[in-house]
mmCIF file of C-alpha atoms in Angstrom:
data_model
loop_
_atom_site.group_PDB
_atom_site.id
_atom_site.type_symbol
_atom_site.label_atom_id
_atom_site.label_comp_id
_atom_site.label_asym_id
_atom_site.label_seq_id
_atom_site.Cartn_x
_atom_site.Cartn_y
_atom_site.Cartn_z
ATOM 1 C CA MET L 210 16.654 10.963 -10.810
ATOM 2 C CA ALA L 211 19.870 12.859 -11.390
ATOM 3 C CA TYR L 212 19.526 13.493 -15.106
ATOM 4 C CA ARG L 213 16.007 14.784 -15.383
ATOM 5 C CA SER L 214 16.464 15.931 -18.958
ATOM 6 C CA LYS L 215 16.909 12.318 -20.025
ATOM 7 C CA ILE L 216 13.844 11.134 -18.183
ATOM 8 C CA ILE L 217 10.509 11.099 -19.952
ATOM 9 C CA LYS L 218 7.621 12.027 -17.676
ATOM 10 C CA GLU L 219 4.212 10.877 -18.808
ATOM 11 C CA SER L 220 0.930 10.615 -17.023
ATOM 12 C CA VAL L 221 -2.553 9.229 -17.263
ATOM 13 C CA GLU L 222 -5.533 10.627 -15.415
ATOM 14 C CA VAL L 223 -8.324 8.577 -13.900
ATOM 15 C CA VAL L 224 -11.510 10.513 -13.218
ATOM 16 C CA VAL L 225 -13.364 8.938 -10.310
ATOM 17 C CA SER L 226 -16.907 10.051 -10.946
ATOM 18 C CA ALA L 227 -18.873 7.551 -8.854
ATOM 19 C CA PRO L 228 -18.248 5.762 -5.558
ATOM 20 C CA ASP L 229 -17.430 2.075 -5.170
ATOM 21 C CA GLN L 230 -16.501 1.461 -8.763
ATOM 22 C CA ILE L 231 -13.462 0.451 -10.746
ATOM 23 C CA PHE L 232 -12.103 2.914 -13.288
ATOM 24 C CA LYS L 233 -9.677 1.730 -15.932
ATOM 25 C CA GLN L 234 -7.221 3.787 -17.906
ATOM 26 C CA SER L 235 -4.240 3.001 -20.046
ATOM 27 C CA PHE L 236 -1.705 4.704 -22.257
ATOM 28 C CA GLU L 237 1.425 3.900 -24.194
ATOM 29 C CA VAL L 238 4.793 5.214 -23.122
ATOM 30 C CA ASP L 239 6.865 7.253 -25.518
ATOM 31 C CA LYS L 240 8.578 5.358 -28.337
ATOM 32 C CA HIS L 241 11.924 6.785 -27.236
ATOM 33 C CA ALA L 242 11.612 5.231 -23.780
ATOM 34 C CA GLY L 243 14.295 2.611 -23.233
ATOM 35 C CA LYS L 244 13.371 1.464 -19.765
ATOM 36 C CA ILE L 245 10.810 2.394 -17.168
ATOM 37 C CA LEU L 246 12.330 3.684 -13.960
ATOM 38 C CA GLY L 247 9.383 4.268 -11.672
ATOM 39 C CA ILE L 248 5.965 5.683 -11.057
ATOM 40 C CA SER L 249 4.180 8.082 -8.752
ATOM 41 C CA LEU L 250 0.559 8.525 -7.816
ATOM 42 C CA ILE L 251 -1.156 11.764 -6.914
ATOM 43 C CA SER L 252 -4.666 13.137 -6.661
ATOM 44 C CA ASP L 253 -6.425 16.472 -6.492
ATOM 45 C CA TYR L 254 -8.009 15.193 -3.270
ATOM 46 C CA ASP L 255 -5.190 13.466 -1.417
ATOM 47 C CA GLU L 256 -7.524 12.600 1.422
ATOM 48 C CA LEU L 257 -9.807 10.553 -0.825
ATOM 49 C CA LEU L 258 -6.890 8.798 -2.462
ATOM 50 C CA TYR L 259 -5.494 7.928 0.946
ATOM 51 C CA TYR L 260 -8.682 6.577 2.490
ATOM 52 C CA ARG L 261 -10.606 5.188 -0.457
ATOM 53 C CA GLY L 262 -8.136 4.145 -3.093
ATOM 54 C CA SER L 263 -6.630 0.886 -4.207
ATOM 55 C CA GLN L 264 -5.346 -0.062 -7.619
ATOM 56 C CA LYS L 265 -3.755 -2.561 -9.919
ATOM 57 C CA ILE L 266 -0.932 -1.311 -12.132
ATOM 58 C CA LYS L 267 0.365 -3.255 -15.096
ATOM 59 C CA ILE L 268 3.289 -2.347 -17.316
ATOM 60 C CA ASN L 269 3.920 -4.371 -20.437
ATOM 61 C CA GLU L 270 1.447 -7.009 -19.176
ATOM 62 C CA MET L 271 3.508 -7.358 -15.982
ATOM 63 C CA GLU L 272 1.534 -6.839 -12.805
ATOM 64 C CA VAL L 273 3.706 -4.358 -10.954
ATOM 65 C CA PHE L 274 1.191 -3.807 -8.164
ATOM 66 C CA PRO L 275 -1.644 -6.306 -7.652
ATOM 67 C CA GLU L 276 -5.359 -5.677 -7.410
ATOM 68 C CA GLY L 277 -6.299 -4.277 -4.006
ATOM 69 C CA TYR L 278 -2.916 -2.655 -3.383
ATOM 70 C CA GLU L 279 -3.762 0.338 -1.236
ATOM 71 C CA SER L 280 -3.040 3.761 -2.661
ATOM 72 C CA LYS L 281 -1.755 4.995 0.689
ATOM 73 C CA LEU L 282 1.236 2.724 0.262
ATOM 74 C CA LEU L 283 2.147 4.608 -2.903
ATOM 75 C CA MET L 284 1.582 8.150 -1.679
ATOM 76 C CA GLN L 285 4.318 10.588 -0.803
ATOM 77 C CA GLY L 286 4.088 13.723 1.258
ATOM 78 C CA LEU L 287 5.698 17.066 0.845
ATOM 79 C CA ASN L 288 8.298 16.086 3.393
ATOM 80 C CA VAL L 289 9.819 13.702 0.863
ATOM 81 C CA SER L 290 12.622 15.293 -1.077
ATOM 82 C CA VAL L 291 11.502 16.196 -4.592
ATOM 83 C CA ASN L 292 14.232 14.066 -6.082
ATOM 84 C CA ASP L 293 12.977 11.058 -4.149
ATOM 85 C CA ARG L 294 9.325 11.361 -5.098
ATOM 86 C CA ILE L 295 9.292 8.369 -7.345
ATOM 87 C CA ILE L 296 8.335 4.820 -6.531
ATOM 88 C CA LYS L 297 11.184 2.809 -7.894
ATOM 89 C CA LEU L 298 10.134 -0.444 -9.400
ATOM 90 C CA GLY L 299 13.256 -2.137 -8.118
ATOM 91 C CA GLU L 300 14.395 -3.047 -11.569
ATOM 92 C CA ASP L 301 14.429 -1.298 -14.887
ATOM 93 C CA ILE L 302 11.354 -2.620 -16.634
ATOM 94 C CA LEU L 303 11.536 -2.740 -20.398
ATOM 95 C CA PRO L 304 8.539 -1.020 -21.986
ATOM 96 C CA GLY L 305 7.816 -4.001 -24.258
ATOM 97 C CA ASN L 306 4.455 -3.300 -25.814
ATOM 98 C CA ARG L 307 4.640 0.137 -24.103
ATOM 99 C CA LYS L 308 1.242 -0.278 -22.498
ATOM 100 C CA VAL L 309 0.694 1.032 -18.977
ATOM 101 C CA GLU L 310 -2.632 0.136 -17.380
ATOM 102 C CA ILE L 311 -4.216 1.251 -14.132
ATOM 103 C CA ASP L 312 -7.397 -0.192 -12.642
ATOM 104 C CA TYR L 313 -8.314 2.180 -9.857
ATOM 105 C CA LYS L 314 -10.898 1.090 -7.305
ATOM 106 C CA ASP L 315 -12.785 3.473 -5.062
ATOM 107 C CA THR L 316 -14.115 2.031 -1.787
ATOM 108 C CA THR L 317 -16.372 3.779 0.683
ATOM 109 C CA HIS L 318 -14.666 4.862 3.879
ATOM 110 C CA GLY L 319 -16.120 6.549 6.933
ATOM 111 C CA SER L 320 -13.393 9.182 7.111
ATOM 112 C CA ALA L 321 -13.774 10.480 3.585
ATOM 113 C CA PRO L 322 -17.195 11.156 2.066
ATOM 114 C CA PHE L 323 -17.234 10.812 -1.695
ATOM 115 C CA THR L 324 -16.819 13.714 -4.017
ATOM 116 C CA PRO L 325 -15.644 13.335 -7.621
ATOM 117 C CA TYR L 326 -11.860 13.400 -7.808
ATOM 118 C CA LYS L 327 -8.985 12.713 -10.131
ATOM 119 C CA VAL L 328 -6.086 10.351 -9.723
ATOM 120 C CA LYS L 329 -2.995 10.818 -11.799
ATOM 121 C CA LEU L 330 -0.404 8.138 -12.453
ATOM 122 C CA TYR L 331 3.001 9.395 -13.557
ATOM 123 C CA VAL L 332 5.396 7.072 -15.323
ATOM 124 C CA TYR L 333 9.069 7.927 -15.557
ATOM 125 C CA SER L 334 11.146 6.320 -18.261
ATOM 126 C CA GLU L 335 14.654 6.796 -19.487
ATOM 127 C CA VAL L 336 15.453 7.859 -23.025
ATOM 128 C CA ILE L 337 17.260 5.307 -25.174
ATOM 129 C CA ASP L 338 20.853 6.394 -25.506
ATOM 130 C CA ASN L 339 21.659 5.964 -29.193
ATOM 131 C CA GLN L 340 25.303 6.841 -28.743
ATOM 132 C CA SER L 341 26.153 3.738 -26.728
ATOM 133 C CA MET I 368 7.137 2.063 -0.625
ATOM 134 C CA GLU I 369 9.774 0.674 -2.862
ATOM 135 C CA ARG I 370 9.301 -2.527 -4.737
ATOM 136 C CA ALA I 371 12.294 -4.877 -4.732
ATOM 137 C CA ALA I 372 13.977 -5.889 -7.954
ATOM 138 C CA ASN I 373 12.819 -9.039 -9.712
ATOM 139 C CA SER I 374 9.893 -9.399 -7.359
ATOM 140 C CA ILE I 375 6.177 -9.988 -7.358
ATOM 141 C CA ILE I 376 3.653 -8.786 -4.776
ATOM 142 C CA LYS I 377 0.568 -10.698 -3.682
ATOM 143 C CA LEU I 378 -1.969 -9.738 -1.079
ATOM 144 C CA LYS I 379 -4.767 -11.245 0.934
ATOM 145 C CA THR I 380 -7.610 -9.354 2.534
ATOM 146 C CA VAL I 381 -9.061 -10.728 5.772
ATOM 147 C CA TYR I 382 -12.566 -9.550 6.636
ATOM 148 C CA VAL I 383 -13.293 -9.463 10.348
ATOM 149 C CA THR I 384 -16.995 -9.322 11.142
ATOM 150 C CA LYS I 385 -17.309 -10.853 14.610
ATOM 151 C CA THR I 386 -15.847 -10.153 17.999
ATOM 152 C CA LEU I 387 -12.835 -12.280 18.910
ATOM 153 C CA GLN I 388 -13.106 -13.939 15.535
ATOM 154 C CA LYS I 389 -10.482 -16.542 14.703
ATOM 155 C CA ILE I 390 -9.791 -16.955 11.030
ATOM 156 C CA ASN I 391 -7.731 -19.734 9.526
ATOM 157 C CA PHE I 392 -6.861 -19.362 5.892
ATOM 158 C CA GLN I 393 -4.319 -20.588 3.437
ATOM 159 C CA PHE I 394 -2.221 -18.463 1.172
ATOM 160 C CA ARG I 395 -1.100 -20.031 -2.075
ATOM 161 C CA HIS I 396 2.310 -18.968 -3.292
ATOM 162 C CA PRO I 397 2.807 -18.204 -6.969
ATOM 163 C CA GLU I 398 4.623 -20.960 -8.870
ATOM 164 C CA ASN I 399 7.565 -18.994 -10.170
ATOM 165 C CA VAL I 400 8.955 -17.744 -6.861
ATOM 166 C CA LYS I 401 11.830 -18.921 -4.727
ATOM 167 C CA SER I 402 11.491 -16.971 -1.477
ATOM 168 C CA ILE I 403 9.474 -14.459 0.497
ATOM 169 C CA THR I 404 11.464 -11.255 0.743
ATOM 170 C CA GLY I 405 9.001 -8.874 2.372
ATOM 171 C CA LEU I 406 5.898 -8.895 4.556
ATOM 172 C CA LEU I 407 3.558 -6.083 5.522
ATOM 173 C CA LEU I 408 0.342 -5.904 7.487
ATOM 174 C CA SER I 409 -2.177 -3.124 7.044
ATOM 175 C CA CYS I 410 -5.382 -2.621 9.009
ATOM 176 C CA ASN I 411 -8.170 -0.264 8.022
ATOM 177 C CA LEU I 412 -9.745 0.045 11.462
ATOM 178 C CA PHE I 413 -9.390 3.658 12.420
ATOM 179 C CA LEU I 414 -10.209 5.855 15.355
ATOM 180 C CA GLU I 415 -10.721 9.525 15.557
ATOM 181 C CA LYS I 416 -8.060 11.353 17.483
ATOM 182 C CA ARG I 417 -10.357 12.079 20.432
ATOM 183 C CA PHE I 418 -10.561 8.359 21.188
ATOM 184 C CA ASN I 419 -6.844 8.327 21.872
ATOM 185 C CA GLY I 420 -6.427 4.684 20.985
ATOM 186 C CA MET I 421 -3.574 4.904 18.539
ATOM 187 C CA GLY I 422 -1.307 1.896 18.695
ATOM 188 C CA LYS I 423 -3.774 -0.302 20.562
ATOM 189 C CA GLN I 424 -3.751 -3.920 19.528
ATOM 190 C CA VAL I 425 -6.546 -4.993 17.198
ATOM 191 C CA GLY I 426 -5.514 -8.536 16.441
ATOM 192 C CA THR I 427 -2.636 -10.854 15.766
ATOM 193 C CA LEU I 428 -1.545 -12.601 12.617
ATOM 194 C CA ALA I 429 0.682 -15.655 12.443
ATOM 195 C CA LEU I 430 2.097 -17.301 9.341
ATOM 196 C CA SER I 431 3.425 -20.839 9.306
ATOM 197 C CA ASN I 432 4.601 -23.478 6.897
ATOM 198 C CA SER I 433 1.824 -25.849 5.922
ATOM 199 C CA GLN I 434 3.902 -28.978 6.387
ATOM 200 C CA LYS I 435 6.001 -28.163 9.422
ATOM 201 C CA GLY I 436 3.586 -25.960 11.284
ATOM 202 C CA ASP I 437 6.256 -23.675 12.688
ATOM 203 C CA VAL I 438 5.375 -20.020 12.842
ATOM 204 C CA PHE I 439 7.900 -17.951 10.937
ATOM 205 C CA TYR I 440 6.175 -14.587 11.178
ATOM 206 C CA SER I 441 3.873 -13.045 13.706
ATOM 207 C CA GLN I 442 2.604 -9.502 13.735
ATOM 208 C CA VAL I 443 0.184 -7.385 15.703
ATOM 209 C CA ALA I 444 -2.402 -5.358 13.803
ATOM 210 C CA LYS I 445 -2.703 -1.998 15.484
ATOM 211 C CA LEU I 446 -5.254 0.738 15.665
ATOM 212 C CA ASP I 447 -4.531 3.746 13.624
ATOM 213 C CA ASP I 448 -6.009 7.195 13.570
ATOM 214 C CA ASN I 449 -5.584 6.952 9.793
ATOM 215 C CA ASP I 450 -4.718 10.598 9.589
ATOM 216 C CA TYR I 451 -3.574 11.216 6.057
ATOM 217 C CA ARG I 452 -2.171 14.574 7.109
ATOM 218 C CA GLN I 453 0.743 12.714 8.621
ATOM 219 C CA TYR I 454 1.924 12.461 5.069
ATOM 220 C CA LEU I 455 2.157 16.175 4.718
ATOM 221 C CA GLU I 456 4.781 18.516 5.928
ATOM 222 C CA ARG I 457 3.896 19.972 9.293
ATOM 223 C CA VAL I 458 4.406 23.499 10.406
ATOM 224 C CA ILE I 459 5.941 23.778 13.849
ATOM 225 C CA TYR I 460 4.241 26.742 15.401
ATOM 226 C CA PRO I 461 6.501 29.222 17.151
ATOM 227 C CA THR I 462 4.376 29.338 20.269
ATOM 228 C CA ILE I 463 5.143 25.997 21.790
ATOM 229 C CA VAL I 464 3.744 26.092 25.280
ATOM 230 C CA LYS I 465 5.460 23.013 26.565
ATOM 231 C CA ARG I 466 9.109 22.741 25.818
ATOM 232 C CA ASN I 467 8.879 19.365 24.247
ATOM 233 C CA LEU I 468 8.192 18.230 20.715
ATOM 234 C CA SER I 469 6.543 15.057 19.676
ATOM 235 C CA GLN I 470 5.522 13.749 16.312
ATOM 236 C CA TRP I 471 3.303 10.855 15.388
ATOM 237 C CA GLY I 472 4.082 9.172 12.164
ATOM 238 C CA LYS I 473 3.635 5.891 10.481
ATOM 239 C CA GLN I 474 5.993 3.749 8.587
ATOM 240 C CA TYR I 475 4.778 1.694 5.724
ATOM 241 C CA THR I 476 7.824 -0.369 4.955
ATOM 242 C CA TRP I 477 8.376 -4.007 4.244
ATOM 243 C CA PHE I 478 9.518 -6.320 6.989
ATOM 244 C CA LYS I 479 12.506 -7.645 5.103
ATOM 245 C CA THR I 480 13.131 -11.345 5.342
ATOM 246 C CA ASN I 481 14.253 -14.281 3.268
ATOM 247 C CA ILE I 482 12.053 -17.321 3.697
ATOM 248 C CA PRO I 483 12.598 -20.004 1.068
ATOM 249 C CA ILE I 484 9.443 -21.412 -0.506
ATOM 250 C CA GLN I 485 9.357 -25.148 0.032
ATOM 251 C CA HIS I 486 5.623 -25.747 -0.133
ATOM 252 C CA ALA I 487 2.891 -24.398 -2.337
ATOM 253 C CA MET I 488 0.863 -23.004 0.563
ATOM 254 C CA MET I 489 1.347 -21.323 3.870
ATOM 255 C CA ASP I 490 -1.069 -21.412 6.777
ATOM 256 C CA CYS I 491 -2.298 -18.131 8.158
ATOM 257 C CA TYR I 492 -4.127 -17.489 11.370
ATOM 258 C CA TYR I 493 -5.691 -14.219 12.360
ATOM 259 C CA GLU I 494 -7.267 -13.619 15.733
ATOM 260 C CA ASP I 495 -9.268 -10.537 16.594
ATOM 261 C CA THR I 496 -8.471 -9.258 20.058
ATOM 262 C CA ILE I 497 -10.295 -5.952 20.229
ATOM 263 C CA SER I 498 -13.685 -5.861 21.889
ATOM 264 C CA LYS I 499 -16.825 -5.156 19.900
ATOM 265 C CA LYS I 500 -16.930 -1.591 21.082
ATOM 266 C CA TYR I 501 -13.984 0.528 21.961
ATOM 267 C CA PHE I 502 -14.312 2.693 25.049
ATOM 268 C CA ASN I 503 -11.978 5.532 25.709
ATOM 269 C CA ASP I 504 -11.188 7.176 29.029
ATOM 270 C CA LEU I 505 -14.184 9.498 28.720
ATOM 271 C CA GLY I 506 -16.589 6.611 28.272
ATOM 272 C CA GLU I 507 -17.188 7.353 24.619
ATOM 273 C CA VAL I 508 -18.035 4.301 22.568
ATOM 274 C CA LEU I 509 -16.923 3.486 19.075
ATOM 275 C CA PRO I 510 -18.053 0.363 17.226
ATOM 276 C CA THR I 511 -15.073 -1.465 15.793
ATOM 277 C CA LEU I 512 -16.625 -4.052 13.499
ATOM 278 C CA PRO I 513 -16.374 -4.838 10.648
ATOM 279 C CA TYR I 514 -12.852 -4.111 9.508
ATOM 280 C CA GLU I 515 -10.267 -5.436 7.101
ATOM 281 C CA VAL I 516 -6.707 -6.554 7.523
ATOM 282 C CA ILE I 517 -4.523 -6.820 4.447
ATOM 283 C CA LEU I 518 -1.449 -9.012 4.304
ATOM 284 C CA TYR I 519 1.065 -8.089 1.619
ATOM 285 C CA VAL I 520 3.697 -10.615 0.599
ATOM 286 C CA GLN I 521 6.612 -9.791 -1.642
ATOM 287 C CA TYR I 522 8.384 -12.652 -3.403
ATOM 288 C CA ASP I 523 11.684 -13.026 -5.127
ATOM 289 C CA LEU I 524 11.124 -14.498 -8.581
ATOM 290 C CA LYS I 525 13.054 -17.485 -9.869
ATOM 291 C CA GLN I 526 15.627 -16.573 -12.451
ATOM 292 C CA GLU I 527 14.616 -17.626 -15.916
ATOM 293 C CA LYS I 528 17.172 -19.851 -17.613
#
């Protein structure tokens, strides 16, 4: 994350309006994106995301995180350095068809009563370097 | 929690509905993988802080090769207070009465390993060890059933030729 100016930051928002349902969203990454570096997941109600959330994330038809993958495993607190707040995908994934999909599932949990909330998936990709 | 390069993640949810339940199940490996590189166990049974049961054993999970039967991984599922605030930065108040500091935290990281895949399946065995109701020192009772245990398996993909 050293050269932030060369990193494209895009996001898609999932509005969770009802309990115990799956909400799907998708978007296409910028045409200048050469490779996808990582993602991050946040919510306006962190507590609900932590207790109730699980999701499937697909990039270019590749299942990066499978269905049922708990959101708490993708969350980061304020005690994480800002430059480290990105979930690296381990490899640089080529955007391919540029499609990023998230299927977010809300599940009832005793510690967090439902209230409508938003989940935001950020995708970080690197700009194609035309000079090389 | 970082995802390893050239990897795929699969998971299996185990639903525990009875006391001392013993669950045998099989986990089918994907076809295009060569080894297991990471394992993680997550349990959604939680206790409020006043029950003071954090870290107590809930059950045990064992994974073994289908053909050989030898257990290559065993893990204890533990009780958690599932306090999401542990993710947030804490303020250390200036008026610390006792001169000691302690901090609870949790670590969601992969148990890194390298187990070659020789068979299509692996045998899994989960045994519930917590009683139907959890009693704390004050005699308060908390029902523990049902709950879910999720096993995450990370694989190293075969290199495409």
